[in-house]
C-alpha positions as a LaTeX table, in Angstrom:
\begin{tabular}{lrrr}
\hline
Residue & $x$ (\AA) & $y$ (\AA) & $z$ (\AA) \\
\hline
Met1 & 0.34 & 30.47 & $-29.19$ \\
Pro2 & 0.84 & 27.50 & $-26.93$ \\
Arg3 & 3.75 & 24.88 & $-28.10$ \\
Leu4 & 5.16 & 21.99 & $-26.38$ \\
Val5 & 9.33 & 21.67 & $-26.24$ \\
Gly6 & 12.02 & 19.43 & $-25.27$ \\
Cys7 & 9.69 & 16.36 & $-25.88$ \\
Pro8 & 12.00 & 13.14 & $-25.48$ \\
Pro9 & 11.75 & 10.88 & $-28.28$ \\
Asp10 & 9.16 & 8.42 & $-27.49$ \\
Trp11 & 6.67 & 11.42 & $-27.16$ \\
Glu12 & 6.90 & 12.22 & $-31.01$ \\
Arg13 & 3.68 & 11.29 & $-31.96$ \\
Gly14 & 3.20 & 13.99 & $-34.83$ \\
Val15 & 1.29 & 16.22 & $-32.29$ \\
Phe16 & 1.92 & 19.90 & $-32.73$ \\
Pro17 & $-0.53$ & 22.54 & $-31.10$ \\
Gly18 & $-3.33$ & 24.16 & $-33.02$ \\
Leu19 & $-5.92$ & 26.60 & $-31.79$ \\
Glu20 & $-7.28$ & 26.86 & $-28.29$ \\
Gly21 & $-10.65$ & 25.43 & $-27.80$ \\
Glu22 & $-10.95$ & 23.79 & $-30.85$ \\
Thr23 & $-14.20$ & 21.85 & $-31.38$ \\
Val24 & $-14.28$ & 18.06 & $-32.91$ \\
Gly25 & $-16.35$ & 19.55 & $-35.85$ \\
Glu26 & $-13.47$ & 22.13 & $-36.50$ \\
Thr27 & $-10.84$ & 19.57 & $-36.18$ \\
Ala28 & $-12.47$ & 17.53 & $-38.76$ \\
Gly29 & $-12.93$ & 20.19 & $-40.99$ \\
Arg30 & $-9.34$ & 21.31 & $-40.84$ \\
Thr31 & $-8.04$ & 17.79 & $-41.72$ \\
Gly32 & $-10.53$ & 16.85 & $-44.06$ \\
Arg33 & $-11.80$ & 13.97 & $-41.85$ \\
Leu34 & $-15.51$ & 13.34 & $-41.24$ \\
Val35 & $-16.55$ & 12.50 & $-37.61$ \\
Ser36 & $-20.27$ & 11.06 & $-37.41$ \\
Arg37 & $-22.49$ & 12.02 & $-34.57$ \\
Arg38 & $-22.32$ & 8.62 & $-33.18$ \\
Gln39 & $-18.47$ & 8.51 & $-33.18$ \\
Val40 & $-18.47$ & 11.84 & $-31.38$ \\
Leu41 & $-21.16$ & 10.35 & $-28.65$ \\
Ala42 & $-19.03$ & 7.19 & $-27.97$ \\
Gly43 & $-15.91$ & 9.49 & $-27.45$ \\
Ala44 & $-17.88$ & 11.82 & $-25.23$ \\
Gly45 & $-18.97$ & 8.66 & $-23.12$ \\
Gly46 & $-15.33$ & 7.78 & $-22.45$ \\
Ala47 & $-14.42$ & 10.99 & $-21.67$ \\
Ala48 & $-17.24$ & 11.00 & $-18.90$ \\
Met49 & $-16.23$ & 7.85 & $-17.46$ \\
Val50 & $-12.92$ & 9.67 & $-17.01$ \\
Gly51 & $-14.02$ & 12.63 & $-15.46$ \\
Ala52 & $-16.17$ & 10.61 & $-13.44$ \\
Gly53 & $-13.08$ & 9.87 & $-10.78$ \\
Leu54 & $-11.43$ & 13.27 & $-11.23$ \\
Gly55 & $-14.00$ & 15.85 & $-11.75$ \\
Ser56 & $-14.39$ & 18.55 & $-14.68$ \\
Ala57 & $-15.06$ & 22.12 & $-15.75$ \\
Pro58 & $-16.58$ & 23.96 & $-18.34$ \\
Gly59 & $-14.32$ & 24.61 & $-21.47$ \\
Ala60 & $-11.45$ & 22.19 & $-20.71$ \\
Ala61 & $-12.86$ & 18.72 & $-21.22$ \\
Ala62 & $-10.53$ & 15.76 & $-21.52$ \\
Asp63 & $-9.68$ & 14.40 & $-24.71$ \\
Pro64 & $-11.36$ & 10.96 & $-24.93$ \\
Ser65 & $-8.13$ & 9.66 & $-26.53$ \\
Ala66 & $-5.76$ & 8.80 & $-24.11$ \\
Thr67 & $-3.06$ & 7.24 & $-26.39$ \\
Ala68 & $-2.76$ & 10.57 & $-28.22$ \\
Ala69 & $-1.78$ & 12.39 & $-25.50$ \\
Ala70 & 1.83 & 13.84 & $-25.25$ \\
Glu71 & 3.25 & 13.58 & $-21.76$ \\
Val72 & 4.61 & 16.45 & $-19.92$ \\
Gly73 & 5.82 & 17.06 & $-16.68$ \\
His74 & 8.35 & 14.15 & $-17.03$ \\
Ala75 & 11.92 & 13.69 & $-17.61$ \\
Arg76 & 14.57 & 11.46 & $-17.74$ \\
Val77 & 15.80 & 10.14 & $-14.43$ \\
Gly78 & 17.86 & 12.82 & $-12.41$ \\
Glu79 & 16.43 & 15.85 & $-14.43$ \\
Thr80 & 13.51 & 18.32 & $-13.52$ \\
Ala81 & 10.28 & 17.43 & $-13.85$ \\
Thr82 & 8.66 & 20.69 & $-12.88$ \\
Arg83 & 9.40 & 23.73 & $-10.60$ \\
Leu84 & 6.76 & 25.37 & $-8.53$ \\
Val85 & 6.05 & 28.26 & $-6.01$ \\
Gly86 & 3.85 & 28.12 & $-3.33$ \\
Val87 & 2.29 & 28.60 & 0.06 \\
Ile88 & 1.90 & 26.06 & 3.02 \\
Asp89 & $-0.31$ & 27.04 & 5.73 \\
Gln90 & $-0.16$ & 24.95 & 9.22 \\
Lys91 & $-2.47$ & 24.75 & 11.76 \\
Ser92 & $-1.63$ & 22.59 & 14.69 \\
Gly93 & $-1.27$ & 19.26 & 13.02 \\
Ser94 & $-2.92$ & 20.33 & 9.96 \\
Phe95 & $-1.45$ & 21.83 & 6.60 \\
Val96 & $-2.96$ & 23.11 & 3.29 \\
Ala97 & $-0.72$ & 23.38 & 0.29 \\
Tyr98 & $-1.12$ & 25.33 & $-2.83$ \\
Gly99 & 0.65 & 27.38 & $-5.51$ \\
Phe100 & 1.39 & 26.99 & $-8.99$ \\
Tyr101 & 3.68 & 25.79 & $-11.67$ \\
Thr102 & 6.68 & 27.88 & $-13.05$ \\
Leu103 & 8.40 & 25.24 & $-15.36$ \\
Ile104 & 6.71 & 21.95 & $-16.47$ \\
Ala105 & 9.13 & 19.89 & $-18.68$ \\
Gly106 & 7.86 & 19.30 & $-22.08$ \\
Val107 & 5.81 & 23.05 & $-22.29$ \\
Asn108 & 7.11 & 26.43 & $-23.65$ \\
Glu109 & 7.91 & 28.39 & $-20.10$ \\
Ala110 & 6.10 & 31.39 & $-21.60$ \\
Asp111 & 2.62 & 29.08 & $-22.19$ \\
Leu112 & 2.56 & 28.27 & $-18.52$ \\
Phe113 & 0.77 & 31.86 & $-18.01$ \\
Ser114 & $-1.99$ & 33.68 & $-19.78$ \\
Ala115 & 0.14 & 36.68 & $-19.83$ \\
Gln116 & 4.04 & 37.64 & $-18.97$ \\
Thr117 & 4.60 & 39.79 & $-15.89$ \\
Asp118 & 7.12 & 40.46 & $-13.58$ \\
Pro119 & 7.31 & 39.08 & $-11.48$ \\
Val120 & 5.13 & 36.15 & $-12.42$ \\
Ser121 & 1.95 & 36.10 & $-11.01$ \\
Glu122 & $-0.60$ & 33.34 & $-9.49$ \\
Ser123 & $-3.47$ & 35.24 & $-11.35$ \\
Lys124 & $-1.85$ & 34.20 & $-14.75$ \\
Ala125 & $-1.20$ & 30.71 & $-14.31$ \\
Phe126 & $-2.51$ & 27.86 & $-16.00$ \\
Phe127 & $-1.23$ & 24.87 & $-14.14$ \\
Thr128 & $-1.74$ & 25.07 & $-10.11$ \\
Phe129 & $-1.96$ & 22.79 & $-7.24$ \\
His130 & $-3.55$ & 22.31 & $-3.98$ \\
Gly131 & $-3.24$ & 19.49 & $-1.31$ \\
Thr132 & $-3.59$ & 18.81 & 2.33 \\
Ala133 & $-1.20$ & 16.92 & 4.91 \\
Ser134 & $-0.93$ & 15.98 & 8.28 \\
Leu135 & 1.51 & 15.79 & 11.03 \\
Val136 & 3.30 & 12.42 & 11.48 \\
Gln137 & 6.37 & 13.41 & 13.63 \\
Arg138 & 7.71 & 16.55 & 15.46 \\
Thr139 & 11.07 & 17.09 & 16.91 \\
Val140 & 12.96 & 19.97 & 18.18 \\
Val141 & 16.57 & 20.41 & 18.96 \\
Gly142 & 17.58 & 23.97 & 20.20 \\
Asp143 & 16.44 & 26.33 & 17.62 \\
Val144 & 15.87 & 23.36 & 14.67 \\
Phe145 & 12.60 & 22.00 & 14.34 \\
Thr146 & 11.92 & 19.06 & 12.56 \\
Leu147 & 8.51 & 17.89 & 10.96 \\
Ala148 & 7.76 & 14.94 & 9.07 \\
Val149 & 4.47 & 15.09 & 7.46 \\
Ala150 & 2.16 & 12.93 & 4.56 \\
Gly151 & $-0.36$ & 13.88 & 2.51 \\
Ser152 & $-1.61$ & 14.24 & $-0.93$ \\
Leu153 & $-2.13$ & 16.90 & $-3.90$ \\
Ala154 & $-3.97$ & 17.51 & $-6.85$ \\
His155 & $-2.94$ & 19.15 & $-10.20$ \\
Tyr156 & $-5.08$ & 21.45 & $-11.96$ \\
Tyr157 & $-5.47$ & 23.08 & $-15.35$ \\
Gln158 & $-7.13$ & 26.58 & $-15.49$ \\
Arg159 & $-8.15$ & 27.34 & $-18.79$ \\
Ser160 & $-9.26$ & 30.94 & $-17.33$ \\
Pro161 & $-6.58$ & 31.60 & $-14.66$ \\
Ala162 & $-7.74$ & 33.39 & $-11.45$ \\
Ser163 & $-5.87$ & 32.05 & $-8.81$ \\
Ser164 & $-5.05$ & 34.29 & $-5.66$ \\
Phe165 & $-2.69$ & 33.58 & $-2.42$ \\
Ala166 & $-5.71$ & 35.67 & $-0.72$ \\
Asn167 & $-8.10$ & 32.51 & $-1.54$ \\
Pro168 & $-6.32$ & 29.01 & $-1.07$ \\
Asp169 & $-9.41$ & 27.59 & $-2.73$ \\
Ser170 & $-8.63$ & 29.05 & $-5.93$ \\
Phe171 & $-5.94$ & 27.16 & $-6.81$ \\
Ala172 & $-8.31$ & 23.96 & $-6.77$ \\
Ser173 & $-10.35$ & 25.22 & $-9.61$ \\
Gly174 & $-10.30$ & 24.25 & $-13.10$ \\
Val175 & $-9.77$ & 20.61 & $-14.60$ \\
Lys176 & $-8.35$ & 18.01 & $-12.08$ \\
Ile177 & $-5.10$ & 16.72 & $-14.48$ \\
Gly178 & $-3.59$ & 14.50 & $-11.86$ \\
Thr179 & $-3.36$ & 13.46 & $-8.14$ \\
Ser180 & 0.01 & 12.62 & $-6.23$ \\
Lys181 & 0.67 & 11.61 & $-2.29$ \\
Phe182 & 3.85 & 12.72 & $-0.74$ \\
Ala183 & 5.60 & 12.32 & 2.65 \\
Leu184 & 7.91 & 15.02 & 3.44 \\
Gln185 & 10.74 & 16.46 & 5.81 \\
Asp186 & 10.31 & 20.13 & 6.92 \\
Val187 & 13.55 & 21.44 & 8.87 \\
Leu188 & 13.03 & 24.86 & 10.15 \\
Val189 & 15.63 & 27.03 & 11.76 \\
Gln190 & 14.24 & 29.58 & 14.11 \\
Leu191 & 15.56 & 33.05 & 13.21 \\
Ser192 & 13.18 & 34.85 & 15.71 \\
Ser193 & 10.20 & 33.78 & 18.17 \\
Thr194 & 7.74 & 34.31 & 14.75 \\
Ser195 & 10.01 & 33.60 & 11.87 \\
Gly196 & 12.38 & 30.78 & 10.47 \\
Leu197 & 14.05 & 29.50 & 7.42 \\
Ala198 & 12.54 & 26.02 & 6.08 \\
Thr199 & 13.79 & 23.16 & 4.10 \\
Leu200 & 11.62 & 20.41 & 2.82 \\
Glu201 & 12.56 & 17.51 & 0.75 \\
Gly202 & 10.91 & 14.13 & 0.23 \\
Pro203 & 9.43 & 11.73 & $-2.43$ \\
Val204 & 6.48 & 12.50 & $-4.51$ \\
Thr205 & 4.42 & 9.72 & $-6.02$ \\
Gln206 & 2.00 & 10.30 & $-8.78$ \\
Val207 & $-1.46$ & 8.61 & $-8.36$ \\
Ser208 & $-3.25$ & 9.17 & $-11.55$ \\
Ala209 & $-3.16$ & 11.50 & $-14.77$ \\
Arg210 & $-5.76$ & 12.64 & $-17.02$ \\
Pro211 & $-5.44$ & 13.63 & $-20.77$ \\
Phe212 & $-6.63$ & 17.27 & $-21.47$ \\
Arg213 & $-6.65$ & 19.65 & $-24.16$ \\
Phe214 & $-4.15$ & 22.60 & $-23.95$ \\
Gly215 & $-3.04$ & 24.55 & $-26.94$ \\
Gly216 & $-5.58$ & 22.84 & $-29.46$ \\
Arg217 & $-4.01$ & 19.20 & $-28.87$ \\
Thr218 & $-4.11$ & 16.24 & $-26.30$ \\
Ile219 & $-1.50$ & 16.28 & $-23.43$ \\
Gln220 & $-0.97$ & 14.56 & $-20.14$ \\
Phe221 & 0.78 & 16.08 & $-16.67$ \\
Gly222 & 3.08 & 13.19 & $-15.76$ \\
Arg223 & 1.90 & 9.41 & $-15.45$ \\
Ala224 & 0.42 & 7.27 & $-12.45$ \\
Gly225 & 3.36 & 5.49 & $-10.67$ \\
Leu226 & 5.68 & 8.87 & $-11.47$ \\
Lys227 & 8.17 & 9.11 & $-8.64$ \\
Thr228 & 9.82 & 12.30 & $-7.90$ \\
Gln229 & 11.82 & 14.10 & $-5.20$ \\
Leu230 & 10.91 & 17.39 & $-4.30$ \\
Ser231 & 13.35 & 19.93 & $-2.81$ \\
Ala232 & 12.06 & 23.37 & $-1.54$ \\
Ser233 & 13.02 & 26.21 & 0.64 \\
Gly234 & 11.30 & 29.21 & 2.10 \\
Leu235 & 10.48 & 31.43 & 4.90 \\
Gly236 & 8.10 & 30.63 & 7.72 \\
Ala237 & 6.03 & 33.47 & 9.67 \\
Ala238 & 4.25 & 32.21 & 12.91 \\
Arg239 & 1.01 & 33.99 & 13.94 \\
Ser240 & 0.72 & 31.86 & 16.77 \\
Leu241 & 3.32 & 29.35 & 18.64 \\
Ile242 & 0.61 & 27.37 & 20.85 \\
Pro243 & $-1.06$ & 26.02 & 19.10 \\
Pro244 & 1.21 & 26.63 & 15.95 \\
Val245 & $-0.51$ & 28.68 & 13.14 \\
Val246 & 2.40 & 29.30 & 10.64 \\
Arg247 & 2.44 & 30.31 & 6.69 \\
Leu248 & 5.38 & 29.12 & 4.99 \\
Ser249 & 6.08 & 30.90 & 1.31 \\
Leu250 & 8.41 & 28.49 & $-0.55$ \\
Ala251 & 9.81 & 27.78 & $-3.90$ \\
Gly252 & 10.74 & 23.96 & $-4.87$ \\
Thr253 & 11.83 & 21.80 & $-7.65$ \\
Gln254 & 10.90 & 18.27 & $-8.53$ \\
Val255 & 13.34 & 15.64 & $-10.01$ \\
Val256 & 12.46 & 12.53 & $-11.51$ \\
Ala257 & 13.51 & 9.55 & $-9.30$ \\
Ser258 & 12.14 & 6.67 & $-11.40$ \\
\hline
\end{tabular}
């Protein structure tokens, strides 16, 4: 059963995970509170206003009470907020990034996946990301290629995980729980004409966050204005050099900057 862990004192609001997918009526019956139809409709209207900007999916609606959301994916300055693995596909000056989270501060690691496998699988990941970026600058010195890129990223909660690296769009599925923007430097050291070791780093700023139901309770992934520093490394494989068509497989960590 999903449970939240490691929450700082300011997150302690008496929120403990219950049953996944618990309805408003079930919650009322369990706690002895009566919820009128008018109250339910009023709450649903608030959730609809939030969902209008960020999208929605069946079975994982946003909770209308934003003030009750426990914040995850956030930590003290200098501490790890998230860890991720993924892929970046480059075609000329355009990039598509997608993958899943292997650590989110405040969430038990075992609860990030619908089933435990070794190695962990994207097809079991509840939390995914998908974004795009454009080339800003490119330099080449010997066998060292440096790219500056800027773009945006969306974060998703998939109640029924079904992502696959064979289908990049599958990572942009479920409820959109937040958005971020980033500016990264990608340094690639060429190993051969078709491969190289890559290191990425740069700031990521969260633009929006949407409360949602997870483990029977309301949580929020990060917060608007959260600043982190991403550091990642991986291996690039080129299918074409002119124009560049490259797939970069990577793993990275985001540390809270402010």
